[in-house]
GROMACS .gro file of C-alpha atoms in nm:
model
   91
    1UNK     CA    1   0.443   0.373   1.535
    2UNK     CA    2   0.574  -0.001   1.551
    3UNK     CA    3   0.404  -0.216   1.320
    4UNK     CA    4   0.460  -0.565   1.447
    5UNK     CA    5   0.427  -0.740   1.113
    6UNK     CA    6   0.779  -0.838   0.918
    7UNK     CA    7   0.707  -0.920   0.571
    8UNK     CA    8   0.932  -1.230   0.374
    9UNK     CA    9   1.100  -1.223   0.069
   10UNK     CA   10   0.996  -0.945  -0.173
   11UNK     CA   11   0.636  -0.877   0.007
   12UNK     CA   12   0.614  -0.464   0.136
   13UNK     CA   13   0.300  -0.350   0.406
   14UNK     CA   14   0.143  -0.028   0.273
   15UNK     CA   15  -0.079   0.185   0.415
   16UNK     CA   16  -0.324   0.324   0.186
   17UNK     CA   17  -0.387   0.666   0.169
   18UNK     CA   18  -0.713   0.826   0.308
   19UNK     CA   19  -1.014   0.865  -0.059
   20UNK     CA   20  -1.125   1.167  -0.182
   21UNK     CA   21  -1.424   1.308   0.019
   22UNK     CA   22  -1.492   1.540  -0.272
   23UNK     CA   23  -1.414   1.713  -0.595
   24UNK     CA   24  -1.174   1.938  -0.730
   25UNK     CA   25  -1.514   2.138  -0.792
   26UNK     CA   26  -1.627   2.081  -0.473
   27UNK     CA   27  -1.892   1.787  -0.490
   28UNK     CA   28  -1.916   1.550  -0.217
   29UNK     CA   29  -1.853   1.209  -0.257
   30UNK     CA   30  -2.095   0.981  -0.117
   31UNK     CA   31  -1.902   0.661   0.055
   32UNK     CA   32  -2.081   0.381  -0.182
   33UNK     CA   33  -1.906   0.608  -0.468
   34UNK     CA   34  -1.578   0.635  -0.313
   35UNK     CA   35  -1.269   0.506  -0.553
   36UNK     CA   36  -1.053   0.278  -0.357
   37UNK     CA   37  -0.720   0.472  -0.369
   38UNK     CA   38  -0.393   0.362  -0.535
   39UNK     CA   39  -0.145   0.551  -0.334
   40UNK     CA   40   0.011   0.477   0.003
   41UNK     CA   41   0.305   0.462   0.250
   42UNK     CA   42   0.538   0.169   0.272
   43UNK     CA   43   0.551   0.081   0.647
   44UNK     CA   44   0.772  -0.222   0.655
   45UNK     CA   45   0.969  -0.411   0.392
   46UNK     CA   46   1.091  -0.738   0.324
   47UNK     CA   47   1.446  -0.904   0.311
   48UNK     CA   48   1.422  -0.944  -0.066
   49UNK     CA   49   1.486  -1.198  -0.292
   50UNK     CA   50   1.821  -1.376  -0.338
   51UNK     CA   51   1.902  -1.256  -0.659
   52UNK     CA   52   1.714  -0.923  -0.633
   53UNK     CA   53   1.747  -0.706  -0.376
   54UNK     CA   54   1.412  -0.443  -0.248
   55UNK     CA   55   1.418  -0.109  -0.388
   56UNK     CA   56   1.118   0.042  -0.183
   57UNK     CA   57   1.206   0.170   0.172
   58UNK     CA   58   1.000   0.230   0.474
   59UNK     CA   59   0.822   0.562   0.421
   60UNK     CA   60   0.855   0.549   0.032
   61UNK     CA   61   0.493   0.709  -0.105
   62UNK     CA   62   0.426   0.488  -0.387
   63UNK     CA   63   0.120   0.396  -0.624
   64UNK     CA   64   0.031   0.025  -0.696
   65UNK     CA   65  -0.269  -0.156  -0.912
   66UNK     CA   66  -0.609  -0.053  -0.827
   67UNK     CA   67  -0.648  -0.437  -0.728
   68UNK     CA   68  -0.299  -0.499  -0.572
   69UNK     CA   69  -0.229  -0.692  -0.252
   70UNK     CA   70  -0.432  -0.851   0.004
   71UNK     CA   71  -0.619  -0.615   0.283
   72UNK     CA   72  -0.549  -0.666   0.637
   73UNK     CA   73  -0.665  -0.505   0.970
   74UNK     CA   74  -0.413  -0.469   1.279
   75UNK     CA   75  -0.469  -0.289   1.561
   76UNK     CA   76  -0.775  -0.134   1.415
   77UNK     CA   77  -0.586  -0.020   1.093
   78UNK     CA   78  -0.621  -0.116   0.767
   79UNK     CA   79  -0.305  -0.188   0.557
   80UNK     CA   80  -0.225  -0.388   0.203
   81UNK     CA   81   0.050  -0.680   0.203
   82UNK     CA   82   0.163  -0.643  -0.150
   83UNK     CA   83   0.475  -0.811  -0.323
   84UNK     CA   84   0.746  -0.505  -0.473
   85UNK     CA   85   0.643  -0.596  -0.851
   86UNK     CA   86   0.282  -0.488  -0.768
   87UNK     CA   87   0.453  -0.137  -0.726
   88UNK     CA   88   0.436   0.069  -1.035
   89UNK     CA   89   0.624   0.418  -0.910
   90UNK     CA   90   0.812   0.602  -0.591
   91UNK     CA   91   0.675   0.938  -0.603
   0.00000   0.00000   0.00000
């Protein structure tokens, strides 16, 4: 998949990953209960800062603030444009 979108400076594209559906017991979650999730894939990075280069690489899992970045649609898919320090761990 090409993403044509090339974030500047220290801004990464994520794309979230899918919410729960239900329960470790089993329990379905309704979708006006649904947690926004806080994990995703880095699809495209930026250049980085003069003084500080990125960290994060394309396909990097990582998990950001529950109210990090701004949501965008392209192509019918949603992704987050986010800037690196919004990032809080590569898992």
């Amino acid at each position: 998949m090409a993403l044509n979108i090339k974030p500047i400076a220290d801004r990464v594209v994520v794309e979230a990953a899918p919410a729960e559906t239900t329960t470790a017991g089993g329990i379905i979650i309704p979708d006006t209960a649904k947690e926004k999730p806080q994990q995703g894939t880095i699809v495209a990075v930026g250049t980085g800062k003069k003084d500080e280069p990125m960290t994060v690489k394309v396909g990097d899992t990582v998990l950001y603030g529950k109210y990090a970045g701004t949501e965008i649609t392209v192509e019918g898919k949603e992704y987050l444009i986010m800037r690196e320090s919004d990032i809080y761990a590569i898992i």
